[in-house]
Coordinates of C-alpha atoms in Angstrom, one line a residue:
X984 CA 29.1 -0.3 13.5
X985 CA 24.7 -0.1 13.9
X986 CA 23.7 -2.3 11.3
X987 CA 20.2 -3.5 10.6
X988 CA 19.6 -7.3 11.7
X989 CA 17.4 -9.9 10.9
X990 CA 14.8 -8.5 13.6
X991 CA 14.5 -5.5 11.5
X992 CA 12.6 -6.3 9.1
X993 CA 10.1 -4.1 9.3
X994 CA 12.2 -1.1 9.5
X995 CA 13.9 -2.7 5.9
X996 CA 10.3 -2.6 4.9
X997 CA 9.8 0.4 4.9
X998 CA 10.7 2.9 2.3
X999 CA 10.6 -0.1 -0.3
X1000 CA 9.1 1.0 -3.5
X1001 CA 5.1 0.2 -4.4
X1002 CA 2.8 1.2 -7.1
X1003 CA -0.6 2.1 -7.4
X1004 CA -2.9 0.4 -10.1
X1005 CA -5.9 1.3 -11.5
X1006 CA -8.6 3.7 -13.5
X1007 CA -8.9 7.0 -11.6
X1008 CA -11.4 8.9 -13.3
X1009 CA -11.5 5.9 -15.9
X1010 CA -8.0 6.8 -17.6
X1011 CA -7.3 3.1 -18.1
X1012 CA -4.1 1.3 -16.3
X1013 CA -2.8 4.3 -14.4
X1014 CA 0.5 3.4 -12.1
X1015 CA 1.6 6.0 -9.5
X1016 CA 4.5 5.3 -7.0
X1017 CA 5.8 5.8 -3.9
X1018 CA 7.1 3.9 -0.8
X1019 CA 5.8 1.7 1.8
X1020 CA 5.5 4.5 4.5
X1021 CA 4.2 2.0 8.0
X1022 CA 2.0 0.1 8.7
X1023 CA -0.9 0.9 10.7
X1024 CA -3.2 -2.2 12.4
X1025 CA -4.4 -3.7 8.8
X1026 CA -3.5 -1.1 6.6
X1027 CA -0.3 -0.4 5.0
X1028 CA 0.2 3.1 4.7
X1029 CA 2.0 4.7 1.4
X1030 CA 2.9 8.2 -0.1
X1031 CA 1.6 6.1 -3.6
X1032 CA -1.2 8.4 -5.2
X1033 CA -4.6 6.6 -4.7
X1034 CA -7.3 8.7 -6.4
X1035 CA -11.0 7.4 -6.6
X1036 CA -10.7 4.5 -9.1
X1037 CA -7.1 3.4 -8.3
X1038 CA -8.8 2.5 -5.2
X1039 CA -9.9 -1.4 -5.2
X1040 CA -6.9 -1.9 -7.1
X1041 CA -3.4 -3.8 -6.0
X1042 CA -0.4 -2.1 -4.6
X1043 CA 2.2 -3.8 -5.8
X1044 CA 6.6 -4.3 -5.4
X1045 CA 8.4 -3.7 -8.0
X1046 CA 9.1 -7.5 -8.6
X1047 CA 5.2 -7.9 -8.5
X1048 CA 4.1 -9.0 -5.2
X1049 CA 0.9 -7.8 -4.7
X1050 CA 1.3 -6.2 -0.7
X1051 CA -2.2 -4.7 -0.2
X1052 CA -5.5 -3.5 -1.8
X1053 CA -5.4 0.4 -2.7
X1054 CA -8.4 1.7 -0.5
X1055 CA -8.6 5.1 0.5
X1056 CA -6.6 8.5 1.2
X1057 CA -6.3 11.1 4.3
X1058 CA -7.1 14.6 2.6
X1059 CA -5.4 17.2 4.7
X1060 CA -4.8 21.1 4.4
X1061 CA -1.7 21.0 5.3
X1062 CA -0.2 18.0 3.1
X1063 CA -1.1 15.2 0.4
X1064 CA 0.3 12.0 -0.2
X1065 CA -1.2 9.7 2.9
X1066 CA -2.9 6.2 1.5
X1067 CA -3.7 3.0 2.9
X1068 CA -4.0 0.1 1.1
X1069 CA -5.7 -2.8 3.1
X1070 CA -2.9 -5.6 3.4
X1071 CA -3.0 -8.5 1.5
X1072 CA -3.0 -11.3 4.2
X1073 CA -6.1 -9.0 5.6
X1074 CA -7.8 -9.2 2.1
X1075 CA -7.2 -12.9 2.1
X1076 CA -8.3 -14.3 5.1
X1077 CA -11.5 -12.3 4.4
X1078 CA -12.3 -13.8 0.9
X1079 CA -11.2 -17.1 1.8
X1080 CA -14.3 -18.4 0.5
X1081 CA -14.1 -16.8 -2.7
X1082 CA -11.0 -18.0 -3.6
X1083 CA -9.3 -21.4 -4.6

C-alpha cells in the first residue's frame, strides 16, 4: 500500500491549514483561511484571502507558527484565491540585523 514517507514532506505540507492576519481596509484583526497551496522559490503560495492591509501581516498554522509574511495576490478573470506570503526563513535572514 502507497504511503507517504519521511521524504514527503513537502507533499504532507501542503494542504495544511494557515490564516491570514491583519487590517484590510482598517477593520481591525481580520483572520481569513485557507491551505498552504506550494511553494514557489521564496514564497509560499495560499488560497488564504490577502486583501491590501492583511498584507505585511503573518500567515500563521493553526498551532501558531508563524510560516510566512502575507504579501501580495495574483488577480485573475478567470479565478480568485492565489496569495503569496514571503516565507519566514526568507524574512529572517533578511532582517537579521533587526532582530535579537
Amino acid at each position: 500500500t502507497p504511503f507517504l514517507g519521511p521524504q514527503d514532506e513537502k507533499i504532507r505540507t501542503l494542504g495544511r491549514d494557515v490564516y491570514a492576519i491583519g487590517s484590510p481596509l482598517k477593520l481591525n484583526n481580520t483572520v481569513t483561511s485557507g491551505v498552504i497551496s506550494n511553494f514557489r522559490g521564496d514564497y509560499t503560495q495560499t488560497n488564504a484571502e490577502i486583501y491590501p492591509g492583511n498584507s505585511g501581516g503573518p500567515l500563521v498554522t493553526e498551532d501558531g507558527r508563524v510560516v510566512g509574511v502575507n504579501t501580495k495576490k495574483m488577480i485573475t478573470e478567470k479565478f480568485e484565491g492565489l496569495g503569496f506570503a514571503i516565507k519566514i526563513s526568507r524574512a529572517q535572514s533578511e532582517f537579521s540585523n533587526f532582530l535579537d
